[in-house]
Each structure stands twice: as C-alpha cells, then as structure tokens.
Amino acid sequence: MLHTNPPHLKYTKEHEWVRDDGGGVFAVGITEFAAEQLGDITFVELPPVDAQVSQGAEVATVESVKAANDIYAPIGGVITAVNGELEEHPEIVNQSPYENGWFFKLEEVDAAELDELMDATHYEAFLKDQ
Amino acid sequence: MRQTPLFEEHCARDGKIVDFHGWALPVQFKGIIEEHLYTRSRVSLFDCSHMGQFILRGAKAIRALESMVFNDMICLRVGRCRYTSILDVCGGIIDDIITMRLSESELFVVTNAMPYAKVSRILHRLCSAENVTDQTAKIDVQGPLSRSVLLQAGLDDIAPLKYFTVCRTQWKGQEIIVSRAGYTGELGYELYVPQELATPIWSELLSYPEVHPAGLGARDTLRIEMGYTLYGQDVDESHTTLEAGMGRFIDWDSEFNAKEFLLMQREMGRYKVRTGIRSATRRAPRTGYEVYCEGKPVGEVTSGCYGPSVGFGIGMAYIPVELSVPGTRLTAGPKEMEIETTAFPFYEHGTFRN
C-alpha cells in the first residue's frame, strides 16, 4: 500500500505526526498507515485542554472495531485545543488522517524534542522495515 | 494455514486474510462497519468452510450423541435444526453445535473450527460419524434480501423454510443442504455444498447487485450485537453450559452425562454467568478486561466491540449471578470504564424470524 505522508510534517515511530501551524502551535494526529492498520475507528478519547503533557505520556485513546490503542504525546507541551468533531465522528480519522482528523494542538513545546522526530523520507523508510 | 475452496476468490476480491484457528480466512473486504451495516440491510456472503460437518446415521448413533448433549436428539423432527452443546461430565462445553435432522436415519452436525480435533475424535468414537468436512464448503447467505436472492438463483425449495429448519435441494443437478439459520440476527441461510460447487455458487450469488462478500470481522460484530457466543472465546470447557447462559435450552427431562452436575450447580446457584454489558459511549469493553464492582474484581469480559447498528460499546462478561440483573452498574478494563449489565440481544430489529 502506497502512503502519501505530507513532506512538511514530522513523524514518530508510534505513527503519529506533528505539524507546525505557526505561532508556536503544533497539531498532532495519527498517520495514514496507523489509521489503516486500526481499521474503522469507532471512538477517540481526547485529553483535557490546558493539560501539561510530557513527551511519551499517554494523552489519548483511539479505538477501532478491532482494538483499543493509546496515543502518546510525540513532544511535550500544553494542550491548547482538541478536535471535538472526533467524539461524534471518529471515522474522520480514517477519511482524513492528515487534515480533518487531527487530535489535539500543543503549545510551549521544546524545540529539541521536535528535532528528534523523523521527516517524511525517514518515516517512509521506517515503514518499509515494518 | 489451511485454505478453504474459496481462498482464491477472497484474494481476487482483496480480502484481508488472517489466521483463524489455523484457517486462512478474510477478516474484511471493504471494511468491517460497512460490511456489518450492509448485512443488516441487504445480503452478505460469508465463507464458513472452516467449520466441521459430520453425518450420524441410525438411531443408535443419534442416541449415543444424546448422551453428551443437553437436549433430546432422537425426537428432533425431520427438517428441523437444534442448537445444543457437547458437554464433559462437569458440564463444560466441549463444543456448541447445530444439529439437523435430514431424514429419519440421518443427523447432520455442524461444529466449530477451534475444538475440531477433539470433537471429530468424539463423534467418530461415540457415533461412528462420517466426517464430511473436507468435502464440504459452507456458505452463509445473510441479510433481509437473502430469500429473494436464493429464489432468483433458482433454489425454489428454500421458499417454505422457517427459522431453524433445513432441506436438501439441488443446485444445477448436484445435491446441497440449505438450513435457515445464521449468526447475524438477520434473515439468512447456510448452504452446505460439495467443494467443487463452492466457487460456482459463490460467484453466481455475488453476481447479484444486492450481494457483497463479508469477512470474519463483520461476522463478529453482528453476532456480538445479537449476544451470540463464539466458541473458544465466550464459551469453552472452563465454563459450564449454565454459566454460559444456556440454561433455557437445557432439556432437564433428557438423560446426559453432565445432568447431575448441572442440577447441583443450579441448586447451589452461586456461579458466574455470561451477561450482556454495554457502555454509555462509543468506547467498547474488550476481551480480557477485568470487571469491577465498587472497585473489587468480580469477573472478566470475553467479547466486546463497538456495535455499529446500536451506536455504543457492547460486550459480554462472566460475572456473579447476583450482579447479572439488567441495570447493574459496574466498571471494566484498565481505565475502569463505566458499564451497565443488560439483557441480550443488544440489537432488537433483526429480521431472522421474518
């Protein structure tokens, strides 16, 4: 299966992406590969706004027909927005993993943590080894 | 992995193949939810050729089976199907099976994939059963339009079949068995056909625009919405048939190996019973989740999923009888999600008796 992972995003080995929205705001979601592996997504639990999270902390849950999975913060920061649409329509994550299917937004992030993440080319190489 | 006669068909239709108790079977084609909802409104085909099929011949063989199942087999009328279980002496479920009286002298028995080795040994030794598994493909045709599709396909003999009845008929000159039964809660039929007929029938039925193939994933969510059990997950030898909630099917006038044990268990009344659970949200209880009552562990979830036709999380769990009354509030899983006990089925608009 060919995946189109946008080149301007950063990626984690846990198949999350981080997008720099400018002004110190970073959006987080799961990759097309992750959404496909999960299959039909049926439930998303989002973190509370204003929560302070550290890199690698469990921040959200995504459930599909098949299983429940935890989502970890790809970078630390403060949650400043969540995508409430997903509570009623979790299938958006399958339909639009990189756009309408974003999970939450972070601010006050650590630039060093951001640098640890993969770019699209590295992520695609990583996927090939899976 | 063993392949069913329809394996190539599944690959050609991009079925996502998984290992189900040693069988290579499609878990989905287009997507579990889509296939689930399609089955509830139109017609889906399921390849169930992994299941075991046996023919018992003669009153002696049928009576022998009766010694290990919880209801009467001798009196099962020709053309009728009956759900029962092969039990051990302690009431544990060796397999849950469908029996069908094909003629005065023949009982057709359909068994599950997981306990197949053990069950085929028992049926061979106890009943000298003929094992026809390797010569037979099983195709389930399920959905409210299934009758009209089979009639269009020329299977006129199925028209009078009522729920849980069976007939022998012909498909292009070859004998097949059709029962009106299923695992989805919808009007449906199960076709038992010679292996070489599997692909021709499968392809012909899929040529009708209202028919789509469906995989094990949708089969699972459909059966959970109906509260039906999956052998090896919800029922097995570690649970008695009473614990599994099959008490209403037991014929206490019949004589069988586990009867005394089960009578005593019923008398004692202190056991865990398979109970329906639901969540208030889309979050689903999952297999293996511990169930808690006021923080104390009281049982375990054996199946659970998001119910596509009901819109919330559903499942089944073994919990103490006294907590099993509908409406009991409990929690489950590592995040102690809130659940409430409820009666089966979760989905109440099934067309299976129409």
Tab-separated table of C-alpha atoms in Angstrom:
chain	number	residue	atom	x	y	z
A	1	MET	CA	0.000	0.000	0.000
A	2	LEU	CA	1.372	3.398	-1.011
A	3	HIS	CA	1.103	6.143	1.579
A	4	THR	CA	1.242	9.823	0.926
A	5	ASN	CA	2.845	11.296	4.002
A	6	PRO	CA	2.969	15.091	3.688
A	7	PRO	CA	6.592	16.291	3.482
A	8	HIS	CA	6.103	19.246	5.845
A	9	LEU	CA	5.173	17.057	8.844
A	10	LYS	CA	7.302	15.313	11.463
A	11	TYR	CA	6.664	11.676	12.379
A	12	THR	CA	7.170	9.249	15.283
A	13	LYS	CA	7.794	5.515	15.408
A	14	GLU	CA	4.381	5.232	17.070
A	15	HIS	CA	2.885	6.520	13.787
A	16	GLU	CA	1.901	9.983	14.960
A	17	TRP	CA	2.519	13.203	13.082
A	18	VAL	CA	3.273	16.741	14.253
A	19	ARG	CA	2.530	19.818	12.148
A	20	ASP	CA	3.917	23.282	12.786
A	21	ASP	CA	0.885	25.575	12.477
A	22	GLY	CA	2.979	28.663	13.159
A	23	GLY	CA	2.900	30.996	16.153
A	24	GLY	CA	4.210	28.241	18.430
A	25	VAL	CA	1.183	25.987	17.811
A	26	PHE	CA	1.703	22.335	16.839
A	27	ALA	CA	-1.051	19.973	15.692
A	28	VAL	CA	-0.858	16.227	16.360
A	29	GLY	CA	-2.597	13.300	14.671
A	30	ILE	CA	-2.016	9.725	13.566
A	31	THR	CA	-0.612	8.722	10.190
A	32	GLU	CA	-2.498	7.200	7.290
A	33	PHE	CA	-0.606	3.960	7.929
A	34	ALA	CA	-1.804	3.885	11.561
A	35	ALA	CA	-5.400	4.636	10.590
A	36	GLU	CA	-5.320	1.858	8.018
A	37	GLN	CA	-3.841	-0.633	10.462
A	38	LEU	CA	-6.507	0.194	13.029
A	39	GLY	CA	-9.322	-0.187	10.520
A	40	ASP	CA	-12.681	1.508	11.160
A	41	ILE	CA	-12.109	3.912	14.057
A	42	THR	CA	-15.061	3.925	16.446
A	43	PHE	CA	-14.002	6.039	19.421
A	44	VAL	CA	-11.450	8.712	20.239
A	45	GLU	CA	-10.766	9.961	23.750
A	46	LEU	CA	-9.039	13.335	23.819
A	47	PRO	CA	-7.032	14.951	26.611
A	48	PRO	CA	-8.396	17.890	28.626
A	49	VAL	CA	-7.482	21.330	27.296
A	50	ASP	CA	-4.790	23.059	29.406
A	51	ALA	CA	-3.251	19.728	30.407
A	52	GLN	CA	0.535	19.817	30.651
A	53	VAL	CA	1.964	16.705	28.993
A	54	SER	CA	5.490	15.438	28.688
A	55	GLN	CA	6.956	13.656	25.685
A	56	GLY	CA	5.877	9.999	25.572
A	57	ALA	CA	2.992	10.460	28.028
A	58	GLU	CA	-0.304	8.721	27.304
A	59	VAL	CA	-2.579	11.519	26.094
A	60	ALA	CA	-5.401	9.985	24.085
A	61	THR	CA	-7.065	6.713	23.212
A	62	VAL	CA	-8.167	5.564	19.816
A	63	GLU	CA	-10.423	2.549	19.451
A	64	SER	CA	-11.297	0.667	16.305
A	65	VAL	CA	-13.670	-2.227	15.783
A	66	LYS	CA	-10.697	-4.488	16.391
A	67	ALA	CA	-8.787	-2.962	19.304
A	68	ALA	CA	-8.062	-0.084	21.679
A	69	ASN	CA	-4.765	1.790	21.394
A	70	ASP	CA	-3.115	4.534	23.420
A	71	ILE	CA	-1.724	7.639	21.786
A	72	TYR	CA	1.458	9.107	23.259
A	73	ALA	CA	2.492	12.731	23.151
A	74	PRO	CA	5.135	12.956	20.395
A	75	ILE	CA	6.517	16.046	22.114
A	76	GLY	CA	5.817	17.678	25.448
A	77	GLY	CA	3.786	20.871	25.859
A	78	VAL	CA	0.450	22.280	26.919
A	79	ILE	CA	-2.750	21.095	25.221
A	80	THR	CA	-4.452	24.199	23.900
A	81	ALA	CA	-7.125	22.679	21.634
A	82	VAL	CA	-8.724	19.315	20.883
A	83	ASN	CA	-10.681	18.189	17.841
A	84	GLY	CA	-14.133	17.753	19.361
A	85	GLU	CA	-15.549	16.623	15.994
A	86	LEU	CA	-13.905	13.240	16.584
A	87	GLU	CA	-16.104	12.465	19.564
A	88	GLU	CA	-19.207	12.173	17.395
A	89	HIS	CA	-17.451	11.271	14.145
A	90	PRO	CA	-14.302	9.243	14.827
A	91	GLU	CA	-14.436	7.939	11.236
A	92	ILE	CA	-12.984	11.321	10.177
A	93	VAL	CA	-9.595	9.942	11.260
A	94	ASN	CA	-9.872	7.207	8.600
A	95	GLN	CA	-11.156	9.623	5.985
A	96	SER	CA	-8.691	12.455	6.543
A	97	PRO	CA	-5.825	11.464	8.854
A	98	TYR	CA	-3.644	14.480	7.962
A	99	GLU	CA	-6.277	17.223	7.794
A	100	ASN	CA	-9.699	16.981	9.449
A	101	GLY	CA	-8.603	14.035	11.580
A	102	TRP	CA	-6.142	15.954	13.812
A	103	PHE	CA	-6.359	15.050	17.513
A	104	PHE	CA	-5.046	17.987	19.552
A	105	LYS	CA	-2.819	21.067	19.474
A	106	LEU	CA	0.179	21.750	21.661
A	107	GLU	CA	1.968	24.958	22.657
A	108	GLU	CA	5.032	25.732	24.772
A	109	VAL	CA	6.878	22.850	23.145
A	110	ASP	CA	10.567	22.019	23.409
A	111	ALA	CA	12.340	22.532	20.075
A	112	ALA	CA	14.908	19.850	20.957
A	113	GLU	CA	12.168	17.241	21.267
A	114	LEU	CA	10.823	18.262	17.897
A	115	ASP	CA	14.239	17.700	16.336
A	116	GLU	CA	14.212	14.057	17.489
A	117	LEU	CA	11.271	13.254	15.203
A	118	MET	CA	11.545	11.815	11.693
A	119	ASP	CA	10.862	13.691	8.476
A	120	ALA	CA	8.623	12.127	5.821
A	121	THR	CA	11.521	10.423	3.996
A	122	HIS	CA	12.798	8.789	7.186
A	123	TYR	CA	9.282	7.779	8.197
A	124	GLU	CA	8.709	6.093	4.844
A	125	ALA	CA	11.988	4.194	5.198
A	126	PHE	CA	10.903	3.220	8.716
A	127	LEU	CA	7.548	1.946	7.340
A	128	LYS	CA	9.343	-0.234	4.801
A	129	ASP	CA	11.099	-2.037	7.646
A	130	GLN	CA	7.834	-2.770	9.443
B	1	MET	CA	-2.610	-22.232	7.251
B	2	ARG	CA	-5.355	-24.301	5.687
B	3	GLN	CA	-7.249	-22.759	2.802
B	4	THR	CA	-10.941	-23.090	2.093
B	5	PRO	CA	-12.048	-23.819	-1.505
B	6	LEU	CA	-12.861	-20.096	-1.767
B	7	PHE	CA	-9.395	-18.813	-0.852
B	8	GLU	CA	-8.568	-17.641	-4.393
B	9	GLU	CA	-11.919	-15.863	-4.597
B	10	HIS	CA	-11.141	-13.925	-1.407
B	11	CYS	CA	-7.712	-12.897	-2.671
B	12	ALA	CA	-9.183	-11.805	-6.009
B	13	ARG	CA	-11.604	-9.531	-4.113
B	14	ASP	CA	-8.820	-8.030	-1.941
B	15	GLY	CA	-9.929	-9.827	1.206
B	16	LYS	CA	-7.557	-9.109	4.100
B	17	ILE	CA	-6.507	-12.633	5.104
B	18	VAL	CA	-5.955	-13.626	8.749
B	19	ASP	CA	-5.280	-16.858	10.626
B	20	PHE	CA	-8.467	-18.109	12.299
B	21	HIS	CA	-7.681	-21.277	14.255
B	22	GLY	CA	-5.325	-22.427	11.508
B	23	TRP	CA	-7.536	-21.341	8.592
B	24	ALA	CA	-6.683	-18.566	6.149
B	25	LEU	CA	-9.876	-16.502	6.053
B	26	PRO	CA	-10.771	-12.904	5.140
B	27	VAL	CA	-11.325	-10.640	8.144
B	28	GLN	CA	-12.692	-7.898	5.876
B	29	PHE	CA	-13.060	-6.834	2.264
B	30	LYS	CA	-14.130	-3.160	2.203
B	31	GLY	CA	-14.317	-2.547	5.952
B	32	ILE	CA	-15.937	-4.141	8.980
B	33	ILE	CA	-18.546	-1.458	9.664
B	34	GLU	CA	-19.577	-1.189	6.034
B	35	GLU	CA	-19.962	-4.977	5.767
B	36	HIS	CA	-21.829	-5.100	9.079
B	37	LEU	CA	-24.367	-2.454	8.053
B	38	TYR	CA	-24.694	-3.983	4.600
B	39	THR	CA	-25.637	-7.345	6.126
B	40	ARG	CA	-28.367	-5.664	8.185
B	41	SER	CA	-29.908	-4.040	5.110
B	42	ARG	CA	-29.086	-6.180	2.044
B	43	VAL	CA	-27.237	-9.542	1.698
B	44	SER	CA	-23.708	-10.641	2.618
B	45	LEU	CA	-21.901	-13.879	1.815
B	46	PHE	CA	-19.646	-15.400	4.463
B	47	ASP	CA	-17.240	-18.259	3.796
B	48	CYS	CA	-17.631	-20.582	6.778
B	49	SER	CA	-15.955	-23.605	5.221
B	50	HIS	CA	-13.613	-23.799	8.223
B	51	MET	CA	-16.422	-25.298	10.286
B	52	GLY	CA	-16.713	-29.063	10.758
B	53	GLN	CA	-19.530	-31.174	9.290
B	54	PHE	CA	-20.487	-34.708	10.253
B	55	ILE	CA	-23.286	-37.121	9.388
B	56	LEU	CA	-24.593	-39.506	12.042
B	57	ARG	CA	-26.532	-42.477	10.683
B	58	GLY	CA	-29.090	-44.586	12.516
B	59	ALA	CA	-30.928	-44.371	15.832
B	60	LYS	CA	-28.012	-45.870	17.758
B	61	ALA	CA	-25.585	-43.164	16.645
B	62	ILE	CA	-28.113	-40.424	17.340
B	63	ARG	CA	-28.859	-41.835	20.797
B	64	ALA	CA	-25.127	-42.023	21.502
B	65	LEU	CA	-24.750	-38.313	20.775
B	66	GLU	CA	-27.673	-37.657	23.110
B	67	SER	CA	-25.570	-38.967	25.997
B	68	MET	CA	-23.241	-35.969	25.704
B	69	VAL	CA	-25.602	-33.125	24.756
B	70	PHE	CA	-28.138	-31.279	26.881
B	71	ASN	CA	-31.245	-31.955	24.889
B	72	ASP	CA	-33.198	-34.531	23.042
B	73	MET	CA	-31.901	-35.657	19.634
B	74	ILE	CA	-33.993	-38.762	18.945
B	75	CYS	CA	-37.223	-36.750	18.847
B	76	LEU	CA	-35.830	-33.996	16.626
B	77	ARG	CA	-38.238	-33.989	13.693
B	78	VAL	CA	-37.094	-34.399	10.108
B	79	GLY	CA	-36.370	-30.968	8.648
B	80	ARG	CA	-35.675	-29.308	12.000
B	81	CYS	CA	-32.438	-27.784	13.352
B	82	ARG	CA	-31.484	-27.647	17.009
B	83	TYR	CA	-28.768	-25.772	18.886
B	84	THR	CA	-27.008	-27.820	21.540
B	85	SER	CA	-23.602	-28.417	23.150
B	86	ILE	CA	-21.325	-31.413	23.573
B	87	LEU	CA	-20.531	-31.449	27.294
B	88	ASP	CA	-17.987	-33.034	29.561
B	89	VAL	CA	-19.188	-34.664	32.816
B	90	CYS	CA	-18.751	-31.384	34.686
B	91	GLY	CA	-20.959	-29.503	32.264
B	92	GLY	CA	-18.011	-27.831	30.485
B	93	ILE	CA	-18.672	-27.055	26.837
B	94	ILE	CA	-16.522	-29.171	24.520
B	95	ASP	CA	-18.273	-27.581	21.558
B	96	ASP	CA	-21.523	-25.834	20.796
B	97	ILE	CA	-23.085	-27.310	17.695
B	98	ILE	CA	-26.042	-27.158	15.345
B	99	THR	CA	-27.780	-30.464	14.701
B	100	MET	CA	-30.157	-31.008	11.779
B	101	ARG	CA	-32.421	-33.956	11.124
B	102	LEU	CA	-32.027	-34.554	7.403
B	103	SER	CA	-34.073	-37.766	7.320
B	104	GLU	CA	-35.418	-40.376	9.718
B	105	SER	CA	-31.974	-42.001	9.844
B	106	GLU	CA	-29.582	-39.054	9.353
B	107	LEU	CA	-28.459	-36.311	11.721
B	108	PHE	CA	-26.205	-33.615	10.263
B	109	VAL	CA	-23.894	-31.980	12.815
B	110	VAL	CA	-22.010	-28.692	12.337
B	111	THR	CA	-19.111	-27.938	14.673
B	112	ASN	CA	-16.602	-25.146	15.320
B	113	ALA	CA	-13.058	-24.776	13.969
B	114	MET	CA	-11.290	-24.409	17.291
B	115	PRO	CA	-12.153	-27.730	19.039
B	116	TYR	CA	-12.298	-29.623	15.728
B	117	ALA	CA	-9.638	-32.261	16.500
B	118	LYS	CA	-11.239	-33.254	19.791
B	119	VAL	CA	-14.805	-33.129	18.522
B	120	SER	CA	-14.071	-35.175	15.405
B	121	ARG	CA	-12.499	-37.854	17.651
B	122	ILE	CA	-15.536	-37.888	19.939
B	123	LEU	CA	-18.029	-38.075	17.075
B	124	HIS	CA	-16.006	-40.812	15.408
B	125	ARG	CA	-15.669	-42.967	18.532
B	126	LEU	CA	-19.079	-42.337	20.035
B	127	CYS	CA	-21.270	-42.193	16.937
B	128	SER	CA	-19.171	-43.634	14.073
B	129	ALA	CA	-19.940	-40.329	12.397
B	130	GLU	CA	-18.935	-39.740	8.810
B	131	ASN	CA	-16.678	-36.683	8.694
B	132	VAL	CA	-17.586	-34.717	5.554
B	133	THR	CA	-15.672	-31.538	6.483
B	134	ASP	CA	-13.068	-31.907	3.739
B	135	GLN	CA	-15.660	-32.482	1.025
B	136	THR	CA	-17.974	-29.676	2.094
B	137	ALA	CA	-17.932	-25.917	1.736
B	138	LYS	CA	-20.213	-23.823	3.918
B	139	ILE	CA	-21.507	-20.531	2.573
B	140	ASP	CA	-23.678	-18.316	4.756
B	141	VAL	CA	-26.085	-16.051	2.899
B	142	GLN	CA	-27.249	-13.456	5.410
B	143	GLY	CA	-29.427	-10.385	5.206
B	144	PRO	CA	-33.048	-9.313	4.765
B	145	LEU	CA	-32.905	-9.860	0.993
B	146	SER	CA	-31.319	-13.321	1.203
B	147	ARG	CA	-34.540	-15.214	0.456
B	148	SER	CA	-35.242	-13.260	-2.682
B	149	VAL	CA	-31.648	-13.722	-3.897
B	150	LEU	CA	-31.710	-17.507	-3.393
B	151	LEU	CA	-35.072	-17.727	-5.167
B	152	GLN	CA	-33.700	-15.715	-8.079
B	153	ALA	CA	-30.769	-18.138	-8.163
B	154	GLY	CA	-33.229	-20.989	-8.692
B	155	LEU	CA	-33.273	-22.519	-5.188
B	156	ASP	CA	-37.081	-22.759	-5.139
B	157	ASP	CA	-37.152	-25.360	-2.353
B	158	ILE	CA	-35.984	-22.839	0.219
B	159	ALA	CA	-39.176	-20.749	-0.089
B	160	PRO	CA	-41.119	-22.558	2.681
B	161	LEU	CA	-38.168	-22.857	5.113
B	162	LYS	CA	-38.970	-21.379	8.526
B	163	TYR	CA	-36.332	-20.270	11.050
B	164	PHE	CA	-34.205	-23.222	12.175
B	165	THR	CA	-35.406	-25.687	9.552
B	166	VAL	CA	-33.426	-27.456	6.850
B	167	CYS	CA	-33.889	-29.126	3.477
B	168	ARG	CA	-31.943	-30.996	0.836
B	169	THR	CA	-32.189	-29.494	-2.587
B	170	GLN	CA	-30.329	-29.341	-5.909
B	171	TRP	CA	-28.048	-26.754	-7.432
B	172	LYS	CA	-27.566	-27.436	-11.148
B	173	GLY	CA	-28.115	-31.135	-10.650
B	174	GLN	CA	-25.945	-31.523	-7.546
B	175	GLU	CA	-27.271	-32.103	-4.070
B	176	ILE	CA	-26.785	-29.396	-1.446
B	177	ILE	CA	-28.140	-28.826	2.062
B	178	VAL	CA	-29.741	-25.499	2.971
B	179	SER	CA	-30.685	-24.533	6.510
B	180	ARG	CA	-32.422	-21.341	7.507
B	181	ALA	CA	-30.122	-20.236	10.261
B	182	GLY	CA	-27.205	-17.931	10.812
B	183	TYR	CA	-25.071	-15.953	13.176
B	184	THR	CA	-26.070	-12.402	12.302
B	185	GLY	CA	-29.623	-11.900	13.558
B	186	GLU	CA	-30.848	-11.325	10.018
B	187	LEU	CA	-32.930	-13.485	7.727
B	188	GLY	CA	-30.395	-15.925	6.377
B	189	TYR	CA	-29.483	-19.317	5.042
B	190	GLU	CA	-26.490	-21.617	5.352
B	191	LEU	CA	-25.511	-23.561	2.245
B	192	TYR	CA	-23.582	-26.828	2.594
B	193	VAL	CA	-22.225	-27.662	-0.822
B	194	PRO	CA	-19.739	-30.103	-2.362
B	195	GLN	CA	-16.297	-28.432	-2.503
B	196	GLU	CA	-16.271	-28.230	-6.298
B	197	LEU	CA	-19.517	-26.241	-6.224
B	198	ALA	CA	-18.166	-23.632	-3.798
B	199	THR	CA	-16.692	-21.271	-6.387
B	200	PRO	CA	-19.566	-21.512	-8.916
B	201	ILE	CA	-22.191	-20.786	-6.232
B	202	TRP	CA	-20.111	-18.050	-4.576
B	203	SER	CA	-19.550	-16.291	-7.916
B	204	GLU	CA	-23.120	-16.639	-9.068
B	205	LEU	CA	-24.533	-15.240	-5.818
B	206	LEU	CA	-22.073	-12.335	-5.951
B	207	SER	CA	-23.277	-11.534	-9.466
B	208	TYR	CA	-26.500	-10.176	-7.947
B	209	PRO	CA	-26.041	-6.460	-7.293
B	210	GLU	CA	-27.548	-6.710	-3.788
B	211	VAL	CA	-24.961	-9.287	-2.654
B	212	HIS	CA	-21.490	-8.419	-1.276
B	213	PRO	CA	-18.844	-10.584	0.399
B	214	ALA	CA	-18.177	-10.037	4.112
B	215	GLY	CA	-15.419	-11.190	6.438
B	216	LEU	CA	-14.915	-12.541	9.929
B	217	GLY	CA	-14.777	-9.011	11.366
B	218	ALA	CA	-18.370	-8.193	10.463
B	219	ARG	CA	-19.418	-11.725	11.413
B	220	ASP	CA	-18.039	-10.994	14.878
B	221	THR	CA	-19.688	-7.590	15.401
B	222	LEU	CA	-23.005	-8.901	14.032
B	223	ARG	CA	-23.023	-11.856	16.403
B	224	ILE	CA	-21.997	-9.758	19.412
B	225	GLU	CA	-24.921	-7.382	18.737
B	226	MET	CA	-27.175	-10.450	18.962
B	227	GLY	CA	-25.466	-11.766	22.101
B	228	TYR	CA	-24.403	-14.965	20.323
B	229	THR	CA	-21.309	-16.720	21.661
B	230	LEU	CA	-18.056	-17.501	19.876
B	231	TYR	CA	-16.615	-20.873	20.799
B	232	GLY	CA	-13.144	-20.611	22.321
B	233	GLN	CA	-13.750	-17.033	23.411
B	234	ASP	CA	-17.106	-16.807	25.213
B	235	VAL	CA	-17.735	-20.495	25.762
B	236	ASP	CA	-15.348	-23.392	26.288
B	237	GLU	CA	-14.640	-26.249	28.658
B	238	SER	CA	-13.811	-23.878	31.516
B	239	HIS	CA	-17.418	-22.669	31.661
B	240	THR	CA	-20.455	-24.864	32.172
B	241	THR	CA	-23.438	-24.524	29.933
B	242	LEU	CA	-25.367	-22.924	32.840
B	243	GLU	CA	-22.607	-20.369	33.321
B	244	ALA	CA	-22.690	-19.706	29.580
B	245	GLY	CA	-26.346	-18.716	29.976
B	246	MET	CA	-27.701	-21.660	28.001
B	247	GLY	CA	-29.936	-22.853	30.852
B	248	ARG	CA	-33.098	-22.139	28.885
B	249	PHE	CA	-32.009	-24.592	26.168
B	250	ILE	CA	-31.384	-27.483	28.573
B	251	ASP	CA	-33.919	-30.291	28.446
B	252	TRP	CA	-33.939	-31.464	32.073
B	253	ASP	CA	-36.059	-34.496	31.124
B	254	SER	CA	-33.297	-35.748	28.861
B	255	GLU	CA	-30.553	-38.023	30.240
B	256	PHE	CA	-26.965	-36.895	29.591
B	257	ASN	CA	-23.506	-37.094	31.119
B	258	ALA	CA	-23.447	-33.701	32.840
B	259	LYS	CA	-27.034	-33.635	34.064
B	260	GLU	CA	-26.378	-34.356	37.736
B	261	PHE	CA	-23.527	-31.914	37.924
B	262	LEU	CA	-25.605	-29.185	36.317
B	263	LEU	CA	-28.609	-29.902	38.566
B	264	MET	CA	-26.351	-29.421	41.565
B	265	GLN	CA	-24.828	-26.269	40.162
B	266	ARG	CA	-28.304	-24.918	39.513
B	267	GLU	CA	-29.331	-25.808	43.050
B	268	MET	CA	-26.289	-24.081	44.560
B	269	GLY	CA	-26.890	-21.105	42.309
B	270	ARG	CA	-23.590	-19.417	43.117
B	271	TYR	CA	-21.713	-19.121	39.876
B	272	LYS	CA	-20.665	-16.566	37.324
B	273	VAL	CA	-22.964	-16.229	34.376
B	274	ARG	CA	-22.368	-14.799	30.912
B	275	THR	CA	-24.044	-11.409	30.955
B	276	GLY	CA	-24.562	-8.633	28.436
B	277	ILE	CA	-22.739	-5.391	29.182
B	278	ARG	CA	-22.886	-2.018	27.471
B	279	SER	CA	-21.143	1.298	27.801
B	280	ALA	CA	-22.827	4.672	27.680
B	281	THR	CA	-20.435	5.834	24.950
B	282	ARG	CA	-18.775	4.537	21.809
B	283	ARG	CA	-15.951	3.165	23.947
B	284	ALA	CA	-16.083	-0.639	23.935
B	285	PRO	CA	-15.319	-3.234	26.564
B	286	ARG	CA	-12.629	-5.602	25.226
B	287	THR	CA	-11.803	-9.285	25.536
B	288	GLY	CA	-9.789	-9.880	28.701
B	289	TYR	CA	-10.874	-6.723	30.543
B	290	GLU	CA	-11.391	-7.322	34.215
B	291	VAL	CA	-14.837	-6.330	35.537
B	292	TYR	CA	-15.078	-4.462	38.856
B	293	CYS	CA	-17.922	-3.868	41.300
B	294	GLU	CA	-17.184	-0.936	43.603
B	295	GLY	CA	-13.505	-1.333	42.803
B	296	LYS	CA	-13.355	-5.067	43.531
B	297	PRO	CA	-12.662	-7.516	40.672
B	298	VAL	CA	-15.729	-9.688	40.042
B	299	GLY	CA	-15.361	-11.111	36.546
B	300	GLU	CA	-13.992	-10.874	33.046
B	301	VAL	CA	-15.074	-9.636	29.621
B	302	THR	CA	-14.915	-12.358	26.948
B	303	SER	CA	-16.091	-10.371	23.886
B	304	GLY	CA	-16.652	-6.720	23.181
B	305	CYS	CA	-16.784	-4.218	20.365
B	306	TYR	CA	-18.402	-1.043	19.198
B	307	GLY	CA	-21.847	-2.078	17.960
B	308	PRO	CA	-22.233	-0.442	14.540
B	309	SER	CA	-26.036	-0.846	14.494
B	310	VAL	CA	-26.604	0.269	18.090
B	311	GLY	CA	-24.025	3.054	18.284
B	312	PHE	CA	-22.399	2.221	21.611
B	313	GLY	CA	-19.901	-0.195	23.129
B	314	ILE	CA	-21.247	-3.700	23.835
B	315	GLY	CA	-19.928	-6.998	25.065
B	316	MET	CA	-20.350	-9.989	27.313
B	317	ALA	CA	-18.728	-10.841	30.615
B	318	TYR	CA	-18.801	-13.598	33.203
B	319	ILE	CA	-19.989	-12.035	36.469
B	320	PRO	CA	-21.703	-13.376	39.613
B	321	VAL	CA	-25.379	-14.244	39.113
B	322	GLU	CA	-26.474	-11.665	41.678
B	323	LEU	CA	-24.791	-8.859	39.671
B	324	SER	CA	-26.171	-10.037	36.350
B	325	VAL	CA	-29.603	-8.413	36.718
B	326	PRO	CA	-30.027	-5.806	33.968
B	327	GLY	CA	-29.134	-2.304	35.058
B	328	THR	CA	-26.282	-3.157	37.445
B	329	ARG	CA	-23.549	-0.522	37.206
B	330	LEU	CA	-20.000	-1.856	37.045
B	331	THR	CA	-16.638	-0.822	35.618
B	332	ALA	CA	-14.237	-2.654	33.297
B	333	GLY	CA	-10.697	-2.557	31.994
B	334	PRO	CA	-7.507	-0.746	32.977
B	335	LYS	CA	-9.290	2.624	32.748
B	336	GLU	CA	-12.306	1.342	34.676
B	337	MET	CA	-14.762	2.401	32.001
B	338	GLU	CA	-18.357	2.529	33.170
B	339	ILE	CA	-20.560	-0.329	32.023
B	340	GLU	CA	-24.074	-1.487	32.775
B	341	THR	CA	-25.458	-5.012	32.596
B	342	THR	CA	-28.195	-5.542	30.050
B	343	ALA	CA	-30.276	-8.307	28.507
B	344	PHE	CA	-29.393	-9.857	25.126
B	345	PRO	CA	-29.758	-9.032	22.303
B	346	PHE	CA	-28.319	-5.538	22.041
B	347	TYR	CA	-29.781	-5.166	18.560
B	348	GLU	CA	-33.520	-5.766	18.513
B	349	HIS	CA	-34.502	-5.191	14.897
B	350	GLY	CA	-33.029	-8.348	13.365
B	351	THR	CA	-35.054	-9.992	10.588
B	352	PHE	CA	-34.067	-13.593	11.371
B	353	ARG	CA	-37.620	-14.704	12.130
B	354	ASN	CA	-39.292	-12.805	9.259
